[in-house]
PDB file of C-alpha atoms in Angstrom:
ATOM      1  CA  UNK A   1      53.372  42.951 -29.151  1.00 51.00           C
ATOM      2  CA  UNK A   2      56.271  43.014 -26.828  1.00 52.00           C
ATOM      3  CA  UNK A   3      59.841  42.196 -28.497  1.00 54.00           C
ATOM      4  CA  UNK A   4      60.290  39.331 -25.549  1.00 57.00           C
ATOM      5  CA  UNK A   5      57.522  37.543 -27.386  1.00 51.00           C
ATOM      6  CA  UNK A   6      59.605  36.688 -30.528  1.00 52.00           C
ATOM      7  CA  UNK A   7      62.504  36.056 -28.495  1.00 54.00           C
ATOM      8  CA  UNK A   8      61.193  33.049 -27.064  1.00 61.00           C
ATOM      9  CA  UNK A   9      61.977  30.296 -29.692  1.00 76.00           C
ATOM     10  CA  UNK A  10      63.077  26.812 -29.961  1.00 93.00           C
ATOM     11  CA  UNK A  11      66.054  26.064 -31.887  1.00 96.00           C
ATOM     12  CA  UNK A  12      67.521  22.471 -32.278  1.00 97.00           C
ATOM     13  CA  UNK A  13      70.926  21.791 -32.909  1.00 97.00           C
ATOM     14  CA  UNK A  14      71.988  18.605 -34.877  1.00 98.00           C
ATOM     15  CA  UNK A  15      75.526  17.042 -35.905  1.00 97.00           C
ATOM     16  CA  UNK A  16      74.933  15.324 -39.213  1.00 98.00           C
ATOM     17  CA  UNK A  17      77.781  12.970 -40.548  1.00 98.00           C
ATOM     18  CA  UNK A  18      78.125  13.650 -44.382  1.00 98.00           C
ATOM     19  CA  UNK A  19      79.602  11.022 -46.495  1.00 98.00           C
ATOM     20  CA  UNK A  20      80.169  13.266 -49.157  1.00 97.00           C
ATOM     21  CA  UNK A  21      82.080  15.887 -47.513  1.00 97.00           C
ATOM     22  CA  UNK A  22      83.872  13.532 -45.164  1.00 97.00           C
ATOM     23  CA  UNK A  23      83.015  15.468 -41.795  1.00 97.00           C
ATOM     24  CA  UNK A  24      80.229  16.567 -39.851  1.00 97.00           C
ATOM     25  CA  UNK A  25      78.065  19.320 -40.578  1.00 97.00           C
ATOM     26  CA  UNK A  26      76.428  21.164 -38.017  1.00 98.00           C
ATOM     27  CA  UNK A  27      72.471  22.223 -38.633  1.00 98.00           C
ATOM     28  CA  UNK A  28      70.145  24.509 -36.651  1.00 98.00           C
ATOM     29  CA  UNK A  29      66.396  23.912 -36.880  1.00 98.00           C
ATOM     30  CA  UNK A  30      64.096  26.606 -35.932  1.00 98.00           C
ATOM     31  CA  UNK A  31      60.326  25.167 -34.671  1.00 98.00           C
ATOM     32  CA  UNK A  32      57.758  28.073 -35.107  1.00 96.00           C
ATOM     33  CA  UNK A  33      55.439  29.005 -32.166  1.00 95.00           C
ATOM     34  CA  UNK A  34      52.822  26.301 -31.519  1.00 93.00           C
ATOM     35  CA  UNK A  35      54.899  23.683 -33.270  1.00 96.00           C
ATOM     36  CA  UNK A  36      52.891  20.298 -33.221  1.00 96.00           C
ATOM     37  CA  UNK A  37      54.372  17.256 -34.819  1.00 96.00           C
ATOM     38  CA  UNK A  38      51.262  16.113 -35.786  1.00 97.00           C
ATOM     39  CA  UNK A  39      50.932  18.979 -38.452  1.00 97.00           C
ATOM     40  CA  UNK A  40      53.019  19.765 -41.550  1.00 97.00           C
ATOM     41  CA  UNK A  41      55.340  22.816 -42.352  1.00 98.00           C
ATOM     42  CA  UNK A  42      56.817  24.616 -45.156  1.00 98.00           C
ATOM     43  CA  UNK A  43      60.695  24.944 -44.789  1.00 98.00           C
ATOM     44  CA  UNK A  44      63.434  27.359 -45.232  1.00 98.00           C
ATOM     45  CA  UNK A  45      66.658  26.087 -45.688  1.00 98.00           C
ATOM     46  CA  UNK A  46      69.743  28.724 -45.377  1.00 98.00           C
ATOM     47  CA  UNK A  47      73.091  28.683 -46.452  1.00 98.00           C
ATOM     48  CA  UNK A  48      75.392  30.387 -43.893  1.00 98.00           C
ATOM     49  CA  UNK A  49      73.117  29.070 -41.235  1.00 97.00           C
ATOM     50  CA  UNK A  50      74.736  30.346 -38.116  1.00 97.00           C
ATOM     51  CA  UNK A  51      74.954  34.120 -39.783  1.00 98.00           C
ATOM     52  CA  UNK A  52      71.219  33.907 -40.855  1.00 98.00           C
ATOM     53  CA  UNK A  53      70.475  33.174 -37.083  1.00 98.00           C
ATOM     54  CA  UNK A  54      72.947  35.398 -35.429  1.00 97.00           C
ATOM     55  CA  UNK A  55      73.136  38.468 -37.999  1.00 98.00           C
ATOM     56  CA  UNK A  56      70.116  37.798 -39.912  1.00 97.00           C
ATOM     57  CA  UNK A  57      68.145  37.404 -36.749  1.00 97.00           C
ATOM     58  CA  UNK A  58      65.807  34.878 -38.797  1.00 98.00           C
ATOM     59  CA  UNK A  59      64.243  33.307 -35.892  1.00 97.00           C
ATOM     60  CA  UNK A  60      63.034  36.574 -34.451  1.00 96.00           C
ATOM     61  CA  UNK A  61      61.778  37.729 -37.966  1.00 97.00           C
ATOM     62  CA  UNK A  62      60.045  34.415 -38.273  1.00 97.00           C
ATOM     63  CA  UNK A  63      58.163  34.384 -34.874  1.00 95.00           C
ATOM     64  CA  UNK A  64      57.213  38.250 -35.901  1.00 95.00           C
ATOM     65  CA  UNK A  65      55.926  37.223 -39.333  1.00 96.00           C
ATOM     66  CA  UNK A  66      54.130  34.258 -37.932  1.00 96.00           C
ATOM     67  CA  UNK A  67      52.359  35.965 -35.166  1.00 94.00           C
ATOM     68  CA  UNK A  68      52.035  39.421 -36.136  1.00 94.00           C
ATOM     69  CA  UNK A  69      52.183  39.018 -40.003  1.00 93.00           C
ATOM     70  CA  UNK A  70      50.017  36.229 -40.706  1.00 90.00           C
ATOM     71  CA  UNK A  71      52.707  34.277 -42.044  1.00 95.00           C
ATOM     72  CA  UNK A  72      51.829  30.415 -42.266  1.00 94.00           C
ATOM     73  CA  UNK A  73      54.099  28.613 -39.621  1.00 96.00           C
ATOM     74  CA  UNK A  74      57.359  27.488 -41.043  1.00 98.00           C
ATOM     75  CA  UNK A  75      60.483  25.549 -39.946  1.00 98.00           C
ATOM     76  CA  UNK A  76      63.839  27.115 -40.463  1.00 98.00           C
ATOM     77  CA  UNK A  77      67.034  24.878 -40.985  1.00 98.00           C
ATOM     78  CA  UNK A  78      70.442  26.846 -40.977  1.00 98.00           C
ATOM     79  CA  UNK A  79      73.079  24.830 -42.613  1.00 98.00           C
ATOM     80  CA  UNK A  80      76.532  26.063 -41.050  1.00 98.00           C
ATOM     81  CA  UNK A  81      79.723  26.386 -43.253  1.00 97.00           C
ATOM     82  CA  UNK A  82      83.287  26.645 -42.219  1.00 95.00           C
ATOM     83  CA  UNK A  83      84.257  29.994 -43.601  1.00 94.00           C
ATOM     84  CA  UNK A  84      87.683  28.639 -44.415  1.00 95.00           C
ATOM     85  CA  UNK A  85      86.348  26.486 -47.229  1.00 96.00           C
ATOM     86  CA  UNK A  86      83.432  28.580 -47.931  1.00 97.00           C
ATOM     87  CA  UNK A  87      84.072  29.630 -51.420  1.00 96.00           C
ATOM     88  CA  UNK A  88      85.463  26.301 -52.143  1.00 97.00           C
ATOM     89  CA  UNK A  89      81.739  24.614 -51.160  1.00 98.00           C
ATOM     90  CA  UNK A  90      79.542  27.522 -52.606  1.00 98.00           C
ATOM     91  CA  UNK A  91      80.992  28.766 -55.658  1.00 97.00           C
ATOM     92  CA  UNK A  92      80.513  26.640 -58.937  1.00 97.00           C
ATOM     93  CA  UNK A  93      84.421  26.451 -59.592  1.00 96.00           C
ATOM     94  CA  UNK A  94      85.358  25.486 -55.848  1.00 97.00           C
ATOM     95  CA  UNK A  95      86.880  22.390 -55.313  1.00 97.00           C
ATOM     96  CA  UNK A  96      84.158  20.878 -52.951  1.00 98.00           C
ATOM     97  CA  UNK A  97      81.356  22.239 -54.625  1.00 98.00           C
ATOM     98  CA  UNK A  98      80.095  19.029 -55.928  1.00 98.00           C
ATOM     99  CA  UNK A  99      80.270  17.410 -52.742  1.00 98.00           C
ATOM    100  CA  UNK A 100      78.453  20.215 -50.910  1.00 98.00           C
ATOM    101  CA  UNK A 101      75.521  19.911 -53.518  1.00 98.00           C
ATOM    102  CA  UNK A 102      75.417  16.317 -52.705  1.00 98.00           C
ATOM    103  CA  UNK A 103      75.496  16.413 -49.128  1.00 98.00           C
ATOM    104  CA  UNK A 104      72.681  19.120 -49.211  1.00 98.00           C
ATOM    105  CA  UNK A 105      70.237  17.374 -51.604  1.00 98.00           C
ATOM    106  CA  UNK A 106      71.095  13.937 -50.750  1.00 98.00           C
ATOM    107  CA  UNK A 107      72.052  13.672 -47.235  1.00 98.00           C
ATOM    108  CA  UNK A 108      70.497  16.918 -45.317  1.00 98.00           C
ATOM    109  CA  UNK A 109      67.127  17.059 -46.861  1.00 98.00           C
ATOM    110  CA  UNK A 110      66.456  13.247 -46.227  1.00 98.00           C
ATOM    111  CA  UNK A 111      67.743  13.726 -42.603  1.00 98.00           C
ATOM    112  CA  UNK A 112      65.518  16.661 -41.864  1.00 98.00           C
ATOM    113  CA  UNK A 113      62.625  14.882 -43.497  1.00 98.00           C
ATOM    114  CA  UNK A 114      62.986  11.958 -41.567  1.00 97.00           C
ATOM    115  CA  UNK A 115      63.018  14.097 -38.232  1.00 97.00           C
ATOM    116  CA  UNK A 116      60.708  17.014 -38.593  1.00 98.00           C
ATOM    117  CA  UNK A 117      57.105  17.014 -40.250  1.00 98.00           C
ATOM    118  CA  UNK A 118      58.272  18.888 -43.403  1.00 96.00           C
ATOM    119  CA  UNK A 119      56.196  19.270 -46.542  1.00 97.00           C
ATOM    120  CA  UNK A 120      57.935  17.151 -49.231  1.00 95.00           C
ATOM    121  CA  UNK A 121      56.824  18.994 -52.305  1.00 97.00           C
ATOM    122  CA  UNK A 122      59.140  21.660 -53.938  1.00 97.00           C
ATOM    123  CA  UNK A 123      56.411  24.582 -53.958  1.00 96.00           C
ATOM    124  CA  UNK A 124      56.856  24.015 -49.629  1.00 97.00           C
ATOM    125  CA  UNK A 125      60.706  23.981 -49.770  1.00 98.00           C
ATOM    126  CA  UNK A 126      62.613  27.348 -49.860  1.00 98.00           C
ATOM    127  CA  UNK A 127      66.441  27.608 -50.480  1.00 98.00           C
ATOM    128  CA  UNK A 128      67.947  30.971 -49.109  1.00 98.00           C
ATOM    129  CA  UNK A 129      71.218  32.465 -49.166  1.00 98.00           C
ATOM    130  CA  UNK A 130      73.380  35.578 -49.215  1.00 98.00           C
ATOM    131  CA  UNK A 131      75.937  36.351 -51.637  1.00 97.00           C
ATOM    132  CA  UNK A 132      77.675  32.948 -52.705  1.00 97.00           C
ATOM    133  CA  UNK A 133      74.867  31.594 -50.642  1.00 98.00           C
ATOM    134  CA  UNK A 134      72.487  32.884 -53.106  1.00 98.00           C
ATOM    135  CA  UNK A 135      74.394  31.582 -55.927  1.00 98.00           C
ATOM    136  CA  UNK A 136      74.735  27.772 -54.505  1.00 98.00           C
ATOM    137  CA  UNK A 137      71.048  27.913 -53.639  1.00 98.00           C
ATOM    138  CA  UNK A 138      70.253  28.832 -57.469  1.00 98.00           C
ATOM    139  CA  UNK A 139      72.556  26.175 -58.495  1.00 98.00           C
ATOM    140  CA  UNK A 140      70.917  23.400 -56.095  1.00 98.00           C
ATOM    141  CA  UNK A 141      67.755  24.365 -57.976  1.00 98.00           C
ATOM    142  CA  UNK A 142      69.354  23.772 -61.291  1.00 98.00           C
ATOM    143  CA  UNK A 143      70.887  20.655 -60.590  1.00 98.00           C
ATOM    144  CA  UNK A 144      67.905  19.231 -58.603  1.00 98.00           C
ATOM    145  CA  UNK A 145      65.033  20.350 -60.285  1.00 97.00           C
ATOM    146  CA  UNK A 146      62.680  17.762 -58.505  1.00 97.00           C
ATOM    147  CA  UNK A 147      63.762  19.065 -55.035  1.00 98.00           C
ATOM    148  CA  UNK A 148      64.176  22.770 -55.502  1.00 98.00           C
ATOM    149  CA  UNK A 149      62.051  25.330 -57.388  1.00 98.00           C
ATOM    150  CA  UNK A 150      61.651  28.147 -55.050  1.00 98.00           C
ATOM    151  CA  UNK A 151      65.213  30.404 -54.092  1.00 98.00           C
ATOM    152  CA  UNK A 152      65.574  33.150 -51.990  1.00 98.00           C
ATOM    153  CA  UNK A 153      68.478  35.277 -52.886  1.00 98.00           C
ATOM    154  CA  UNK A 154      70.192  38.104 -50.649  1.00 98.00           C
ATOM    155  CA  UNK A 155      72.843  40.136 -53.139  1.00 98.00           C
ATOM    156  CA  UNK A 156      73.619  36.526 -54.948  1.00 98.00           C
ATOM    157  CA  UNK A 157      77.274  36.250 -56.067  1.00 97.00           C
ATOM    158  CA  UNK A 158      76.137  35.102 -59.760  1.00 97.00           C
ATOM    159  CA  UNK A 159      79.832  34.773 -60.970  1.00 96.00           C
ATOM    160  CA  UNK A 160      80.322  34.622 -64.633  1.00 96.00           C
ATOM    161  CA  UNK A 161      80.407  30.756 -64.583  1.00 96.00           C
ATOM    162  CA  UNK A 162      77.080  30.784 -63.010  1.00 97.00           C
ATOM    163  CA  UNK A 163      75.747  33.009 -65.478  1.00 98.00           C
ATOM    164  CA  UNK A 164      76.888  30.781 -68.272  1.00 97.00           C
ATOM    165  CA  UNK A 165      75.045  27.934 -66.363  1.00 97.00           C
ATOM    166  CA  UNK A 166      72.025  29.796 -66.516  1.00 98.00           C
ATOM    167  CA  UNK A 167      72.547  30.417 -70.283  1.00 98.00           C
ATOM    168  CA  UNK A 168      72.876  26.679 -71.040  1.00 97.00           C
ATOM    169  CA  UNK A 169      69.352  26.232 -69.518  1.00 97.00           C
ATOM    170  CA  UNK A 170      66.636  25.904 -72.206  1.00 96.00           C
ATOM    171  CA  UNK A 171      63.293  25.946 -69.744  1.00 98.00           C
ATOM    172  CA  UNK A 172      63.230  27.307 -66.298  1.00 98.00           C
ATOM    173  CA  UNK A 173      59.444  27.763 -66.172  1.00 98.00           C
ATOM    174  CA  UNK A 174      59.442  25.493 -62.855  1.00 98.00           C
ATOM    175  CA  UNK A 175      61.590  28.105 -60.879  1.00 98.00           C
ATOM    176  CA  UNK A 176      60.559  30.906 -58.872  1.00 98.00           C
ATOM    177  CA  UNK A 177      63.239  33.241 -57.530  1.00 98.00           C
ATOM    178  CA  UNK A 178      63.131  36.410 -55.026  1.00 98.00           C
ATOM    179  CA  UNK A 179      66.104  38.696 -55.537  1.00 98.00           C
ATOM    180  CA  UNK A 180      67.299  41.537 -53.604  1.00 98.00           C
ATOM    181  CA  UNK A 181      70.550  43.567 -54.218  1.00 98.00           C
ATOM    182  CA  UNK A 182      71.782  46.834 -52.609  1.00 98.00           C
ATOM    183  CA  UNK A 183      72.622  49.507 -54.880  1.00 97.00           C
ATOM    184  CA  UNK A 184      76.154  50.239 -53.021  1.00 97.00           C
ATOM    185  CA  UNK A 185      77.413  46.804 -54.291  1.00 95.00           C
ATOM    186  CA  UNK A 186      78.926  47.792 -57.480  1.00 95.00           C
ATOM    187  CA  UNK A 187      82.499  47.559 -56.545  1.00 90.00           C
ATOM    188  CA  UNK A 188      82.655  44.778 -53.772  1.00 89.00           C
ATOM    189  CA  UNK A 189      86.089  42.856 -52.714  1.00 89.00           C
ATOM    190  CA  UNK A 190      85.827  39.372 -52.563  1.00 86.00           C
ATOM    191  CA  UNK A 191      88.465  36.695 -51.952  1.00 83.00           C
ATOM    192  CA  UNK A 192      88.300  35.947 -55.983  1.00 83.00           C
ATOM    193  CA  UNK A 193      88.314  39.553 -57.261  1.00 85.00           C
ATOM    194  CA  UNK A 194      86.216  42.592 -57.285  1.00 92.00           C
ATOM    195  CA  UNK A 195      82.871  42.434 -58.565  1.00 92.00           C
ATOM    196  CA  UNK A 196      79.911  44.835 -59.431  1.00 95.00           C
ATOM    197  CA  UNK A 197      77.099  42.706 -57.952  1.00 97.00           C
ATOM    198  CA  UNK A 198      74.358  45.030 -59.108  1.00 98.00           C
ATOM    199  CA  UNK A 199      75.273  44.233 -62.595  1.00 98.00           C
ATOM    200  CA  UNK A 200      75.480  40.433 -62.181  1.00 97.00           C
ATOM    201  CA  UNK A 201      72.251  40.172 -60.321  1.00 98.00           C
ATOM    202  CA  UNK A 202      70.729  42.305 -63.267  1.00 98.00           C
ATOM    203  CA  UNK A 203      72.560  39.863 -65.852  1.00 98.00           C
ATOM    204  CA  UNK A 204      71.061  36.905 -63.774  1.00 98.00           C
ATOM    205  CA  UNK A 205      67.611  38.321 -63.618  1.00 98.00           C
ATOM    206  CA  UNK A 206      67.427  38.916 -67.375  1.00 98.00           C
ATOM    207  CA  UNK A 207      68.768  35.443 -68.218  1.00 98.00           C
ATOM    208  CA  UNK A 208      66.363  33.567 -65.578  1.00 98.00           C
ATOM    209  CA  UNK A 209      63.233  35.531 -67.033  1.00 98.00           C
ATOM    210  CA  UNK A 210      64.472  34.657 -70.711  1.00 98.00           C
ATOM    211  CA  UNK A 211      64.080  31.132 -69.669  1.00 98.00           C
ATOM    212  CA  UNK A 212      60.592  31.426 -68.399  1.00 98.00           C
ATOM    213  CA  UNK A 213      61.491  31.673 -64.432  1.00 98.00           C
ATOM    214  CA  UNK A 214      59.304  33.677 -62.541  1.00 98.00           C
ATOM    215  CA  UNK A 215      61.642  36.560 -60.927  1.00 98.00           C
ATOM    216  CA  UNK A 216      60.742  38.859 -58.034  1.00 98.00           C
ATOM    217  CA  UNK A 217      63.700  41.648 -58.497  1.00 98.00           C
ATOM    218  CA  UNK A 218      64.100  44.630 -56.021  1.00 98.00           C
ATOM    219  CA  UNK A 219      67.295  46.986 -55.866  1.00 98.00           C
ATOM    220  CA  UNK A 220      67.565  49.163 -52.484  1.00 97.00           C
ATOM    221  CA  UNK A 221      69.708  51.483 -51.042  1.00 97.00           C
ATOM    222  CA  UNK A 222      72.267  49.106 -49.316  1.00 97.00           C
ATOM    223  CA  UNK A 223      75.717  47.395 -49.035  1.00 96.00           C
ATOM    224  CA  UNK A 224      77.094  43.833 -49.110  1.00 96.00           C
ATOM    225  CA  UNK A 225      76.735  43.304 -45.200  1.00 97.00           C
ATOM    226  CA  UNK A 226      74.193  41.439 -43.019  1.00 97.00           C
ATOM    227  CA  UNK A 227      72.597  45.061 -41.725  1.00 97.00           C
ATOM    228  CA  UNK A 228      71.121  45.120 -45.189  1.00 98.00           C
ATOM    229  CA  UNK A 229      69.922  41.804 -45.835  1.00 98.00           C
ATOM    230  CA  UNK A 230      68.552  41.488 -42.265  1.00 98.00           C
ATOM    231  CA  UNK A 231      66.252  44.590 -43.158  1.00 98.00           C
ATOM    232  CA  UNK A 232      65.333  42.955 -46.323  1.00 98.00           C
ATOM    233  CA  UNK A 233      64.789  39.164 -45.279  1.00 98.00           C
ATOM    234  CA  UNK A 234      60.951  39.781 -43.954  1.00 97.00           C
ATOM    235  CA  UNK A 235      60.043  41.046 -47.281  1.00 97.00           C
ATOM    236  CA  UNK A 236      61.612  38.113 -49.005  1.00 98.00           C
ATOM    237  CA  UNK A 237      60.143  35.351 -46.563  1.00 98.00           C
ATOM    238  CA  UNK A 238      56.851  36.996 -46.830  1.00 97.00           C
ATOM    239  CA  UNK A 239      56.845  36.617 -50.655  1.00 97.00           C
ATOM    240  CA  UNK A 240      56.632  32.901 -50.318  1.00 97.00           C
ATOM    241  CA  UNK A 241      55.128  32.185 -47.015  1.00 95.00           C
ATOM    242  CA  UNK A 242      52.445  34.738 -47.092  1.00 84.00           C
ATOM    243  CA  UNK A 243      49.466  32.653 -45.846  1.00 57.00           C
TER     244      UNK A 243
END
């Protein structure tokens, strides 16, 4: 099928006032081919929403998966972030972390479900992120078990505090997580230090599985960049959305 078919898409932009954060939060909503308000759809919520659309090309990928790969049509919600405060919102030690989790679960989810025909069971709700976005997606599933049970993590930044919080859990059998990490991510410089993301992902996988979570895990040749994540995104999406 010609690529121009996949480039035709409907993306709606919203500004949501967040009481928790005390500011507007920008959202991008992708509507699948043949979108019909009388139907209902599974949904993928993405951290770093602007990057998922611009660098991850998730809208183009979604169109291809739906039209060519037989994926069930789904809605995508990209939650944008101010890069200057990204670590403060996404990292468990961040000064805005609790407020961001509250905003996501208690403000963004209800807003989207009021305005779009989203299925409201945890099994039809996927939360996705790259690096710290993968970490905060997992934290949402830990804090709000009635909302989130499915996590898509691209090179998740599972820092020691996150691993400690996983270790404190006793039963994560409700949780299903798809994880991928690049083998060239062993010595990555972040704004809080240098980390071996391969080992951190291996440690997170082990802890999650020990607590009953279902983990689909892969290590591939790749670096901590969108060029790698864009290539891996179709497989991760199909894991959850293959009809």
